[in-house]
Coordinates of C-alpha atoms in Angstrom, one line a residue:
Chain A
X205 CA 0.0 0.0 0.0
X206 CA 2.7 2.4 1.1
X207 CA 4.7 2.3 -2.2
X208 CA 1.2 2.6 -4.3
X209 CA 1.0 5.5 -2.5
X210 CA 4.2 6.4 -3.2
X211 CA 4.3 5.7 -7.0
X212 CA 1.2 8.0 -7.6
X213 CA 2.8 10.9 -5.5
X214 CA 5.7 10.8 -6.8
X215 CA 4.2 11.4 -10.5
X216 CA 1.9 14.1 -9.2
X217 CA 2.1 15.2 -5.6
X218 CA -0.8 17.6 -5.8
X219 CA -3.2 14.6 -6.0
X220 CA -5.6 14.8 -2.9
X221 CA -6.1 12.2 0.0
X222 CA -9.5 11.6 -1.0
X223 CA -8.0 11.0 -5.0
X224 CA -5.4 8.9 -4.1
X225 CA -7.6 6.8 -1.8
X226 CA -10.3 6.2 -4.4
X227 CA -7.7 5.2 -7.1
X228 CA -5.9 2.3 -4.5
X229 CA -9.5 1.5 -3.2
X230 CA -8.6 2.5 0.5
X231 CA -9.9 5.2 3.3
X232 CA -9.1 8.5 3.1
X233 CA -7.7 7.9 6.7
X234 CA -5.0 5.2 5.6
X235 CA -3.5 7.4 3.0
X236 CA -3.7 10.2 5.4
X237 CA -1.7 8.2 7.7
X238 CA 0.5 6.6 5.8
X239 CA 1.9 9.8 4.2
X240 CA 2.0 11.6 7.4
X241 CA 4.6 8.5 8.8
X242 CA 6.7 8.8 5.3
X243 CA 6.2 12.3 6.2
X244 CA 8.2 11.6 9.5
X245 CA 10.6 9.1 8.7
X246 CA 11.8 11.1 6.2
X247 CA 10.3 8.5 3.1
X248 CA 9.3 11.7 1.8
X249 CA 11.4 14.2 1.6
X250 CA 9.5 17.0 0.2
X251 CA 7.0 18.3 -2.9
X252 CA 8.3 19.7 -5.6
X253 CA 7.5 21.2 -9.4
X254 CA 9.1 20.7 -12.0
X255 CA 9.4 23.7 -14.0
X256 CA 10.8 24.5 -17.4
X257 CA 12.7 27.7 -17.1
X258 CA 13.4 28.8 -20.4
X259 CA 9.8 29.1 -21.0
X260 CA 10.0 32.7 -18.2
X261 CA 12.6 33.8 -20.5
X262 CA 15.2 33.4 -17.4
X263 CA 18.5 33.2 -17.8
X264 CA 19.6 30.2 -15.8
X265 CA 22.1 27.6 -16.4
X266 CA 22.2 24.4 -14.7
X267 CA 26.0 22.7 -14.4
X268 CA 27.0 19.4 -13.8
X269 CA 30.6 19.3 -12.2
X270 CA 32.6 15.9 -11.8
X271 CA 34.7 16.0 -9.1
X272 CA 37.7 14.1 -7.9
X273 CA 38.5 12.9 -4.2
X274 CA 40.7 12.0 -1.8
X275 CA 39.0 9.9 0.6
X276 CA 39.5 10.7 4.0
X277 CA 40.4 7.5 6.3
X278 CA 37.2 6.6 8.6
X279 CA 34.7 8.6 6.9
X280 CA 35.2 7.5 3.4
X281 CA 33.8 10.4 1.4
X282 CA 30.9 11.0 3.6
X283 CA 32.6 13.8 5.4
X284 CA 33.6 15.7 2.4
X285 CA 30.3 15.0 0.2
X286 CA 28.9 17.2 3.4
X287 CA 31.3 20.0 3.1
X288 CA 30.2 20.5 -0.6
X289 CA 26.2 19.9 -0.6
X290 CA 26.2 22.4 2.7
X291 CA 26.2 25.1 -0.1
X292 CA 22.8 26.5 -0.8
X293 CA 23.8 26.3 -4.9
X294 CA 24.1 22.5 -4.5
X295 CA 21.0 21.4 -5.9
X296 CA 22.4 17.4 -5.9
X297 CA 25.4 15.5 -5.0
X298 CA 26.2 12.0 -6.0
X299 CA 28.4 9.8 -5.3
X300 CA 29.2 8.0 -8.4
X301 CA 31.6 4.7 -9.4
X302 CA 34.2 4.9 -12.3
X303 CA 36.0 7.8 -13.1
X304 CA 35.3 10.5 -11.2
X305 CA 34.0 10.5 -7.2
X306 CA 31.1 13.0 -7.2
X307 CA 28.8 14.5 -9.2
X308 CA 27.3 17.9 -8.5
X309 CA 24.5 19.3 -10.2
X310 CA 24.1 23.7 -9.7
X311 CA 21.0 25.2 -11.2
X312 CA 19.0 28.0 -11.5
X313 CA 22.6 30.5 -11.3
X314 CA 24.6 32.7 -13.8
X315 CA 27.7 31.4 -15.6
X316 CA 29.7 33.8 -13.7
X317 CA 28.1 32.7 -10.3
X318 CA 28.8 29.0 -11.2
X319 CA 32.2 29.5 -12.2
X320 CA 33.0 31.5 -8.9
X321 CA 31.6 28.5 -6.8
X322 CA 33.7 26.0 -8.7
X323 CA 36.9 28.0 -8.3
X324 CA 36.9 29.7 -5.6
X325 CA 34.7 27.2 -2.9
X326 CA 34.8 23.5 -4.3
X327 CA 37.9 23.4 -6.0
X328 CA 39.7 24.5 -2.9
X329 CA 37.9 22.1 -0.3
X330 CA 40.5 19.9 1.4
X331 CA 40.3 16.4 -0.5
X332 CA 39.5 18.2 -3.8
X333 CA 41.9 16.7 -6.3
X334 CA 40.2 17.9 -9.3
X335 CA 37.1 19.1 -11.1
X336 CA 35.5 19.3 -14.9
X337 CA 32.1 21.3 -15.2
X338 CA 29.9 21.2 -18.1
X339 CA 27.2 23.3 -18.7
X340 CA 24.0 21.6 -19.9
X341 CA 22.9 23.0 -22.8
X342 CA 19.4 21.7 -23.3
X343 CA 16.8 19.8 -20.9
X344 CA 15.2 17.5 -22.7
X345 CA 13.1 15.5 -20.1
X346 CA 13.6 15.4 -16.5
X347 CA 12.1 13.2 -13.9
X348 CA 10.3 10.9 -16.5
X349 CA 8.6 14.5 -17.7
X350 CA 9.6 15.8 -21.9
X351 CA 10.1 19.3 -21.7
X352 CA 8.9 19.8 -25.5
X353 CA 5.6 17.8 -25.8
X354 CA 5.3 16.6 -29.5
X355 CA 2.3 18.7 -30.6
X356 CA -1.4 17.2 -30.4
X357 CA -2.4 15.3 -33.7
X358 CA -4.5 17.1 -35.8
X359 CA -7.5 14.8 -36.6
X360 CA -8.3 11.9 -33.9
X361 CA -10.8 9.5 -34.5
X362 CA -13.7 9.9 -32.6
X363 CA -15.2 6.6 -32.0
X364 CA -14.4 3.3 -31.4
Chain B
X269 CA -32.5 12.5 -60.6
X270 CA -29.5 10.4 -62.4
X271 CA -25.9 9.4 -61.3
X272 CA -24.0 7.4 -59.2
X273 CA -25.7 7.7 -56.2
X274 CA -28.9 5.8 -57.7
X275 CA -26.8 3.2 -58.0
X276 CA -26.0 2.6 -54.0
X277 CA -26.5 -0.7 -52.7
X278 CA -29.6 -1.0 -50.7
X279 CA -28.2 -2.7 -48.0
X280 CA -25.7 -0.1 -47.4
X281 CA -27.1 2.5 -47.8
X282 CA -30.0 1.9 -45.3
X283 CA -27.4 0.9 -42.6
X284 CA -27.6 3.7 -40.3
X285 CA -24.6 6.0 -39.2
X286 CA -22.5 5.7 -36.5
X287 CA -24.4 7.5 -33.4
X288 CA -21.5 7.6 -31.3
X289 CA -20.0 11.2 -33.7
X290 CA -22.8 13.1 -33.0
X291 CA -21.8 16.0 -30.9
X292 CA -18.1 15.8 -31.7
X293 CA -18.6 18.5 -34.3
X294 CA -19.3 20.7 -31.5
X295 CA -16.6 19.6 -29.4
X296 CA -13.8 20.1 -32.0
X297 CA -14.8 24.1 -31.7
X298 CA -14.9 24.4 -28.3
X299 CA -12.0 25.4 -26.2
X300 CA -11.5 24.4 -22.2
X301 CA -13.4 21.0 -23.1
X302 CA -12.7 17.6 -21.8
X303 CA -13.7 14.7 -24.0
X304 CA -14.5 11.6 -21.8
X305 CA -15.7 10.4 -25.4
X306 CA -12.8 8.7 -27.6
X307 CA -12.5 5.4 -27.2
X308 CA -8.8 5.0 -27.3
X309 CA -5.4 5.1 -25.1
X310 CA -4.1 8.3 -24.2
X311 CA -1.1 6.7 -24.2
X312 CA 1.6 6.7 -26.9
X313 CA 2.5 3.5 -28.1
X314 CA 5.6 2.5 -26.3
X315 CA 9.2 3.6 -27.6
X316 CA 10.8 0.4 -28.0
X317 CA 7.9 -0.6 -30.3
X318 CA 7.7 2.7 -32.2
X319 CA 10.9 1.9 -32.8
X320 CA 11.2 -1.5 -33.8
X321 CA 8.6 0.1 -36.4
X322 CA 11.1 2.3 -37.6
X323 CA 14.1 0.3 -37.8
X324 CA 12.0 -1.9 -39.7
X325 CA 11.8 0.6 -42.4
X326 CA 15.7 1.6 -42.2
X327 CA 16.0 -1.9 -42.9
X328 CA 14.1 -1.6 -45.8
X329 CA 11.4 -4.0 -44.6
X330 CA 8.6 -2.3 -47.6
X331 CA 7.3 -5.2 -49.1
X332 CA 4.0 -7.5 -49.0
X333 CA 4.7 -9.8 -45.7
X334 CA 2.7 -13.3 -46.6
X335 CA -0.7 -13.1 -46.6
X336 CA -1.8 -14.5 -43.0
X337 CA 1.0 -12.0 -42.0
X338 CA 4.7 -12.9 -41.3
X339 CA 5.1 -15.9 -39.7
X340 CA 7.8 -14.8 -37.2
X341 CA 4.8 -12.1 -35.5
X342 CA 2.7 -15.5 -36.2
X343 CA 4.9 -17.5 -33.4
X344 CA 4.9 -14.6 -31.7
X345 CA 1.0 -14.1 -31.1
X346 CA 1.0 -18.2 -30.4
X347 CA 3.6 -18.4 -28.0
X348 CA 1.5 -15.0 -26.8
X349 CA -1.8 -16.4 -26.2
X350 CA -0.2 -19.5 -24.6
X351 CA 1.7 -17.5 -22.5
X352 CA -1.0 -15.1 -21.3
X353 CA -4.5 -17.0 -21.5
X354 CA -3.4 -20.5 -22.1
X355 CA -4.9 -20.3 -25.5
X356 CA -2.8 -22.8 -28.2
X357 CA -3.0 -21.7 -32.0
X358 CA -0.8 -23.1 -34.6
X359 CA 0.8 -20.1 -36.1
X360 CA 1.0 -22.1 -39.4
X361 CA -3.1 -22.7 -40.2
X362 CA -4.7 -21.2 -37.0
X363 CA -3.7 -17.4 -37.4
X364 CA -4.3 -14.7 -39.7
X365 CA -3.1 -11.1 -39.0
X366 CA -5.4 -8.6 -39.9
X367 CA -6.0 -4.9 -40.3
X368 CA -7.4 -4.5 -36.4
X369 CA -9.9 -6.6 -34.7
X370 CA -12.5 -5.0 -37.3
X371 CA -11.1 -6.8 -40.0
X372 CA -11.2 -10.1 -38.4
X373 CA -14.8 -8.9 -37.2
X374 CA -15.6 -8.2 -40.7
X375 CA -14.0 -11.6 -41.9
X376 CA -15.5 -13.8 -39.5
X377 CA -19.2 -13.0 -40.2
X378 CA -18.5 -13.1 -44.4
X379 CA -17.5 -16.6 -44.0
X380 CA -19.9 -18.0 -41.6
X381 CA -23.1 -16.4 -43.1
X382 CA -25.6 -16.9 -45.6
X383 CA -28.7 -15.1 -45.9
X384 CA -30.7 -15.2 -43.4
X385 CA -28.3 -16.6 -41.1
X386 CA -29.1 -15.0 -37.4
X387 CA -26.0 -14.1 -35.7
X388 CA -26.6 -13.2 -31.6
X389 CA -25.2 -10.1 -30.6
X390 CA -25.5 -9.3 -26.9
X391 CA -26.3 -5.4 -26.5
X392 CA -25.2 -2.7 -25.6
X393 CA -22.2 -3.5 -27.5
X394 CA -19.7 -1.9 -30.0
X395 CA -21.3 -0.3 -33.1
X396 CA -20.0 -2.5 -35.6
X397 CA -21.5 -5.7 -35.2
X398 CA -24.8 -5.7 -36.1
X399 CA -24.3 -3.2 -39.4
X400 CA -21.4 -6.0 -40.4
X401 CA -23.9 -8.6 -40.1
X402 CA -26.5 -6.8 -42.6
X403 CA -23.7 -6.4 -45.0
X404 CA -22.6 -10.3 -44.8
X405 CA -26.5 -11.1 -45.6
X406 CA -27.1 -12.4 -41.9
X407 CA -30.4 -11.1 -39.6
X408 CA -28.9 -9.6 -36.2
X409 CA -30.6 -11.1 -33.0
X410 CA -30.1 -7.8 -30.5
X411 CA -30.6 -9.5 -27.0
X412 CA -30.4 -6.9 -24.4
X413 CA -28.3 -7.6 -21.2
X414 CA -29.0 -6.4 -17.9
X415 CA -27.5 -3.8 -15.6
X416 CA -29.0 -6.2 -12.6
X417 CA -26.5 -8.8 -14.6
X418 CA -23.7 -6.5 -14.5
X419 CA -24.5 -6.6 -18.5
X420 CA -23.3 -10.1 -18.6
X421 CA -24.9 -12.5 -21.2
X422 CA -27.0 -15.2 -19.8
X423 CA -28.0 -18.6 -20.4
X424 CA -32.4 -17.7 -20.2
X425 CA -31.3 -14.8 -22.8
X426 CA -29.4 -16.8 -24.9
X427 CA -31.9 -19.6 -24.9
X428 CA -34.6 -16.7 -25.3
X429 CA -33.0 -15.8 -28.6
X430 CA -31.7 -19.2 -30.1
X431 CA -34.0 -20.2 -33.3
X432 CA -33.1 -23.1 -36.4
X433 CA -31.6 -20.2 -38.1
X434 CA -28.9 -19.0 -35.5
X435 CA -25.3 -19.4 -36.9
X436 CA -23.4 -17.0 -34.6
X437 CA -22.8 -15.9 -31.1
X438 CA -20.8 -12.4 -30.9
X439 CA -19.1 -12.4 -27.2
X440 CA -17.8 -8.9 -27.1
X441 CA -16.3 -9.3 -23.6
X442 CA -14.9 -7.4 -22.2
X443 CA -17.4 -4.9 -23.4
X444 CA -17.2 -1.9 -25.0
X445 CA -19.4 0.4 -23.6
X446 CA -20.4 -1.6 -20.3
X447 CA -17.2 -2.5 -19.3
X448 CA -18.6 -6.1 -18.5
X449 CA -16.4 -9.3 -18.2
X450 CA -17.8 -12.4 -18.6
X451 CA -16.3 -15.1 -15.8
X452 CA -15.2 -18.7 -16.5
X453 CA -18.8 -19.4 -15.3
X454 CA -21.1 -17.3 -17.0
X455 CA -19.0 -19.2 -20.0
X456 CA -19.9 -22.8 -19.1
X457 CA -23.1 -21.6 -18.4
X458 CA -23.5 -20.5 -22.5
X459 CA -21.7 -23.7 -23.2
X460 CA -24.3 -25.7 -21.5
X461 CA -27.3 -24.0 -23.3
X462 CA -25.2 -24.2 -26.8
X463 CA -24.6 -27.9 -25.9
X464 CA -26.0 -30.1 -29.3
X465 CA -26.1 -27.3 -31.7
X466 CA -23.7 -26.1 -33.9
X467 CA -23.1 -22.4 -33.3
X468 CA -19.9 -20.6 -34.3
X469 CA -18.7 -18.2 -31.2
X470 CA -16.8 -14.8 -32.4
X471 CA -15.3 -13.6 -29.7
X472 CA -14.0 -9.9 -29.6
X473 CA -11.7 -9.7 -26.8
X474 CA -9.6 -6.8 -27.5
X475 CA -9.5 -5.9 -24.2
X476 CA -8.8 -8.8 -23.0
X477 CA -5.6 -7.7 -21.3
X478 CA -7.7 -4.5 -19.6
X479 CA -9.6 -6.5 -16.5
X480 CA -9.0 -5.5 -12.9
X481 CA -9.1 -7.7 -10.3
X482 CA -9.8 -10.9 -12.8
X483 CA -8.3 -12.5 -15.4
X484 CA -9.2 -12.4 -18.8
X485 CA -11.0 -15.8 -19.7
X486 CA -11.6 -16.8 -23.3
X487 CA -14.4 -18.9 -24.3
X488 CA -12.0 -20.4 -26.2
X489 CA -10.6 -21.6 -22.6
X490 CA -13.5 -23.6 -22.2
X491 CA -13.1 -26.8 -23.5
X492 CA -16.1 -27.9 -25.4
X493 CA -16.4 -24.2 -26.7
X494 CA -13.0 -23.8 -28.3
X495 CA -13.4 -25.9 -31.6
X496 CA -15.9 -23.7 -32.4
X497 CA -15.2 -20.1 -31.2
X498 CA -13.3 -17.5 -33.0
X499 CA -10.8 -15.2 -30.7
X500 CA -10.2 -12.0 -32.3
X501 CA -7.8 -9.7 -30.5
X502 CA -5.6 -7.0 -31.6
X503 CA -2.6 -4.7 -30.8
X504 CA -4.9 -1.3 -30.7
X505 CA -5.7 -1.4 -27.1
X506 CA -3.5 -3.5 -25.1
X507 CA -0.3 -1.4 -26.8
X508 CA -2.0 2.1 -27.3
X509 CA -1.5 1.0 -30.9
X510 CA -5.0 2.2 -32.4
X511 CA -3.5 4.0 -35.5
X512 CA -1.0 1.0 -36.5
X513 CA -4.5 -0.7 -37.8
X514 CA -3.0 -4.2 -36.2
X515 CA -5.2 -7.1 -34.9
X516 CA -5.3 -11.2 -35.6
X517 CA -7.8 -13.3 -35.9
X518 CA -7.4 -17.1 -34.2
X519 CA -9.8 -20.2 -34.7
X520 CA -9.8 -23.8 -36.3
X521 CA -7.7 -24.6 -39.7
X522 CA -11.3 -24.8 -41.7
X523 CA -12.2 -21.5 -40.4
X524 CA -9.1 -19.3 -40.7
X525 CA -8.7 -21.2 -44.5
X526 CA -11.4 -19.3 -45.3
X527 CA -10.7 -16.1 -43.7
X528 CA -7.6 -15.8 -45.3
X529 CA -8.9 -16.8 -48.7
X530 CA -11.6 -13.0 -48.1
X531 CA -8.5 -11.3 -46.1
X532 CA -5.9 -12.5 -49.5
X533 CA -8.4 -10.6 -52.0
X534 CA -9.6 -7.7 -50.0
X535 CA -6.2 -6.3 -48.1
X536 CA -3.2 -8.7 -49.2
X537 CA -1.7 -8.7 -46.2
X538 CA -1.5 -6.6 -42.7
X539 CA 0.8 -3.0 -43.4
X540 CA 4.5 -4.9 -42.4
X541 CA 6.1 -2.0 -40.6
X542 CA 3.4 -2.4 -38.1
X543 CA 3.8 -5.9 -38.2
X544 CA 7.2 -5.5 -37.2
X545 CA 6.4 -3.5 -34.3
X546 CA 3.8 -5.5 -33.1
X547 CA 6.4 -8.4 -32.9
X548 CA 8.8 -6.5 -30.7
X549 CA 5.5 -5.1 -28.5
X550 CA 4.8 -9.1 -28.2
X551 CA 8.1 -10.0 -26.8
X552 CA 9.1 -7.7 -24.6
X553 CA 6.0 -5.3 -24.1
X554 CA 4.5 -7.1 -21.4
X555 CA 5.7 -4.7 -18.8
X556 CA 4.1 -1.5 -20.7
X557 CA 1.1 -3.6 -20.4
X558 CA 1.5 -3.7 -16.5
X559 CA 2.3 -0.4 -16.6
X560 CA -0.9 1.2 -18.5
X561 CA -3.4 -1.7 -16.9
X562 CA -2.5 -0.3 -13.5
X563 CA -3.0 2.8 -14.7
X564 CA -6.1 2.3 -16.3
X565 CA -7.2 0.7 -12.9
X566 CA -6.3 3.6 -10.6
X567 CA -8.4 6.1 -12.7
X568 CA -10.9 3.7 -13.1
X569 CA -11.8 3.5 -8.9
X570 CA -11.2 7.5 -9.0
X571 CA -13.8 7.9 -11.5
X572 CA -16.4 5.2 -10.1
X573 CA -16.2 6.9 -6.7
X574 CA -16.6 10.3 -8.7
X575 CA -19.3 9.2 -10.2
X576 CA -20.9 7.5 -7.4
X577 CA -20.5 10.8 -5.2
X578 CA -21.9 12.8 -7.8
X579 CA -24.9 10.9 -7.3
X580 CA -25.2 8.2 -10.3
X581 CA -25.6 4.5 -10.1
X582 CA -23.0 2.7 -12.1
X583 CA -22.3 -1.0 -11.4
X584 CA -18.3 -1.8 -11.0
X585 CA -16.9 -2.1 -14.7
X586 CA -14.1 -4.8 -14.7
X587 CA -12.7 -4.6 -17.8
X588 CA -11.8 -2.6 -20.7
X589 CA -11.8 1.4 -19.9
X590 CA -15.3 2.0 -19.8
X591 CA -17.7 2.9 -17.2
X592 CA -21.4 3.2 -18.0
X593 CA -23.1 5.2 -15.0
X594 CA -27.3 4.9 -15.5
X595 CA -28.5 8.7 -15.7
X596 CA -32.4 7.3 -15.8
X597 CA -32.7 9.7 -12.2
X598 CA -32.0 12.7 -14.1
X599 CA -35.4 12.4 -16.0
X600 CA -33.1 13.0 -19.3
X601 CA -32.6 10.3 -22.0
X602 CA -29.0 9.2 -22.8
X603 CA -28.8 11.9 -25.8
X604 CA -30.2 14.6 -23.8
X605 CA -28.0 14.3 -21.2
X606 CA -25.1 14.1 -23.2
X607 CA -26.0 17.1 -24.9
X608 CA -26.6 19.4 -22.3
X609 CA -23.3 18.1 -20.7
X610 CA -21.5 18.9 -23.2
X611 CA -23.0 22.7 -24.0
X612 CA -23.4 23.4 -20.4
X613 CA -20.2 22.2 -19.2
X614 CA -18.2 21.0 -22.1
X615 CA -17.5 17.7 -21.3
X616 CA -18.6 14.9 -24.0
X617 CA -19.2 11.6 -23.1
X618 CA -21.6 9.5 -25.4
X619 CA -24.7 8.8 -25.2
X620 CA -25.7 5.4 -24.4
X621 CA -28.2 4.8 -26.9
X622 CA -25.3 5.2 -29.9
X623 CA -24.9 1.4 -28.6
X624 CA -28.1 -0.1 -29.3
X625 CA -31.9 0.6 -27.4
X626 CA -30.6 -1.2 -24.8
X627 CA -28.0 1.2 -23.9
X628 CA -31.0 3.8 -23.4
X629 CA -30.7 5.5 -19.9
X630 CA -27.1 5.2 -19.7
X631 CA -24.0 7.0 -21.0
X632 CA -20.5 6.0 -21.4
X633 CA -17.8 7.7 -20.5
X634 CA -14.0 6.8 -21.2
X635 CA -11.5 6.6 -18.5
X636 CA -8.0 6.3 -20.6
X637 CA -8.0 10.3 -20.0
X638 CA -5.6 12.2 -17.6
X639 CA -6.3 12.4 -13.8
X640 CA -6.5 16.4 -14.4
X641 CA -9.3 15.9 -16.9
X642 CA -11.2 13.4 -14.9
X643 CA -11.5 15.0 -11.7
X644 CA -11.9 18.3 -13.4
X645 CA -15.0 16.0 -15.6
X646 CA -15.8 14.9 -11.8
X647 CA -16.1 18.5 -10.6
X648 CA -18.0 19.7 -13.8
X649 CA -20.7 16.7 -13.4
X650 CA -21.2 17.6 -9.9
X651 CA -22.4 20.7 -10.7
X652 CA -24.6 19.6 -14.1
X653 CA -26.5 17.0 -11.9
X654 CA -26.7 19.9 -8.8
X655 CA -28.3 22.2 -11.7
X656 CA -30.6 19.6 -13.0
X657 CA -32.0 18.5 -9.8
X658 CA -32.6 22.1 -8.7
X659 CA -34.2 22.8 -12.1
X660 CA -36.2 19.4 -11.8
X661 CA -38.0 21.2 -8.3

């Protein structure tokens, strides 16, 4: 039940109680309750939109930086992965396997202000062998959403 | 008066239209309106398939496939049917791939009847049977199932409506517009009335993947049935594949023989790029199906309770994406009701009646829409059934 709940919210959290417990045929009082405990135990984390920027006319680029570590002996790279998602511009961190350690996603800042985090705050953390930041150019779908929908065909059958 | 149109075949041309297109004039001019009307996924037909289609023709894959289609998507809808419904066809003499389950609906009743062959067509039920039957020479029997019955056939009606003359049985289950199943025992119920004649069963079970809660059964599952029913299925609704015009038609060797010999004349052979996809939707599409069933099922409950609350009856539709609330209470008939819907609050669902009399008092609407648009249709027929009840006093 919990991760039916789950599914749906997580495609459209603005779906009501009463929706959600009509579509997984249960009481509005056990969907209540079950998202208020994922709600506490931190199952879910928080309610977000996903918006396309370019479409305000905003000038915002996202980056995605690959950093290079030194792990630190007994915290691994917990300790540092802290030091860099601490920054408000952090919008994710990963820890990846293969070539690089972490991955670092900014949005929703100038060039200039991306640039000025990488080389002036992450590049110059302790344990910070080396970075490489691309800028993304063009979002083309993001958490299972396109951002350009393919336009509505023009005649549609009617019956059947 | 002269020209070609005194030359129209009477049998066509007294075959009436379609009811089900009525208002959509209207709705193609109105903006802000939500149609609950099309029959059809919302859904695009799955990537990987799409593009099986397309690598098809990069491959160069333009030409005629055999006539009963290729016999690689042949193996494919065999080891298919076994898979899924424990149906066994052999894909050499048993299958033919047609252009949709219309085709094969088309085919089925050309080579059974003769005129003045009855066929038995349970109603309300999809708009294509009984005009098909006219055209084949055959008499429709309309036998008009029950809401009491959850719109199920049963044995007293079929009995009712059995005569020397009846050749056919059309099983459109699951149904389009009720939404009924039929179980494995409202089958060997038929079977037992059918038991000493010789009737041929078409069974149109393109939705057979869309039940919720139950499993699909085929009357072909039942053993004394299955020499002598036709399954027709197709790729339209279990894939979201309604524009790829892809369906087969399964049976015994002496039936599909003849089915082919019509389908070899009329079309040649199923369009191949679609055939291509359909083989890669086959194999590994099974999870889309999943995906899109649930789905289907999760609007389905929101749009019963919806309903409900509003203040209709509607019995609990368990298959296909159909729910067909009864709107007697309003003191409108089914084409009034859709009507004013649709003017006063722009939302089109069709009228009942477009189905056959017995669909009179009811109205279908379509649940393979978007949450949004159903609980915004939800809100919107709230208030049309507050209005009409406070214009009724």
């Amino acid at each position: 039940m919990k991760k039916e709940i789950l599914k749906i919210l997580e495609k459209d959290s603005r779906l009501t109680d009463a929706q959600i417990a009509a579509m997984l045929g249960l009481t509005e009082e056990e969907v209540a309750q079950t998202i208020r405990e994922c709600e506490k135990d931190g199952t879910i984390l928080g309610r977000l939109t996903l918006v396309d920027w370019d479409k305000t006319g905003e000038e915002f680029v996202t980056a995605l930086i690959e950093v290079k570590v030194t792990p630190q002996r007994g915290d691994g790279f917990d300790r540092i992965a802290e030091r860099i998602y601490q920054y408000e511009e952090v919008e994710s961190l990963y820890l990846m396997s293969g070539a690089y350690d972490l991955t670092v996603i900014i949005s929703g800042r100038t060039l200039k202000e991306v640039s000025t985090f990488v080389s002036s705050r992450l590049s110059t953390i302790d344990g910070v062998v080396g970075t490489a930041t691309h800028f993304i150019l063009k979002k083309y779908k993001d958490k299972n959403i396109a951002f350009e929908t393919q336009p509505e065909q023009q005649e549609r059958m009617m019956f059947c | 008066m002269s020209g070609i149109g005194e030359l129209l075949s009477d049998k066509v041309v007294s075959l009436a239209p379609s009811g089900i297109r009525k208002f959509f004039d209207i709705l193609n001019d109105m903006t802000d309106a939500i149609s609950l009307g099309v029959g059809e996924p919302d859904f695009v037909t799955p990537w990987h398939i799409r593009d099986a289609g397309v690598y098809s023709l990069e491959k160069g894959f333009t030409k005629y496939t055999s006539n009963a289609g290729c016999l690689s998507l042949r193996r494919a809808i065999s080891a298919y049917l076994e898979r899924r419904f424990a149906l066994r066809y052999d894909p050499e003499s048993e299958i033919v791939v047609t252009v949709g389950g219309s085709e094969a609906i088309d085919l089925a009743l050309r080579v059974l009847l003769d005129p003045g062959d009855e066929v038995i067509i349970p109603m309300p039920s999809f708009v294509c049977y009984e005009p098909l039957t006219r055209v084949a020479g055959g008499v429709p029997v309309l036998v008009e199932t029950k809401e009491e019955n959850e719109f199920r056939l049963t044995p007293e009606e079929l009995e009712a409506a059995l005569t020397p003359r009846t050749k056919a049985l059309v099983l459109p289950y699951p149904c389009n517009p009720t939404g009924a199943i039929m179980r494995r025992e409202d089958l060997e119920a038929l079977a037992k009335v059918l038991r000493g004649r010789n009737i041929a069963i078409i069974s149109d079970e393109i939705y057979s993947e869309l039940t919720y809660g139950t499993k699909h059964v085929s009357p072909a599952n039942i053993p004394e049935l299955f020499d002598r029913t036709i399954v027709i299925n197709g790729f339209s609704k279990t894939y979201a594949m309604t524009g790829w015009r892809l369906g087969y038609v399964c049976g015994p060797a002496d039936v599909i023989k003849q089915m082919l010999k019509l389908h070899q004349f009329a079309i040649m052979c199923a369009p191949t790029t679609a055939q291509y996809a359909a083989i890669e939707a086959l194999d590994s599409g099974d999870i889309d199906v999943a995906r899109m069933r649930e789905d289907y099922d999760r609007r389905r409950r929101l749009l019963l309770q919806g309903v409900r609350d509003a203040g209709l009856e509607c019995f609990e539709p368990r298959g296909a994406f159909y729910m067909f609330p009864c709107i007697k209470s309003t003191g409108l008939t089914s084409d009034e009701f859709c009507e004013r819907f649709l003017l006063e609050e722009k939302v089109a669902v069709i009228s009942g009646s477009a189905f056959g009399a017995a669909g009179e008092g009811f109205v279908r609407m379509c649940y393979a829409a978007s949450t949004e648009d159903l609980t915004e249709a939800l809100v919107r027929l709230g208030r049309f059934l507050e209005r009409l009840s406070k214009d009724g006093k």
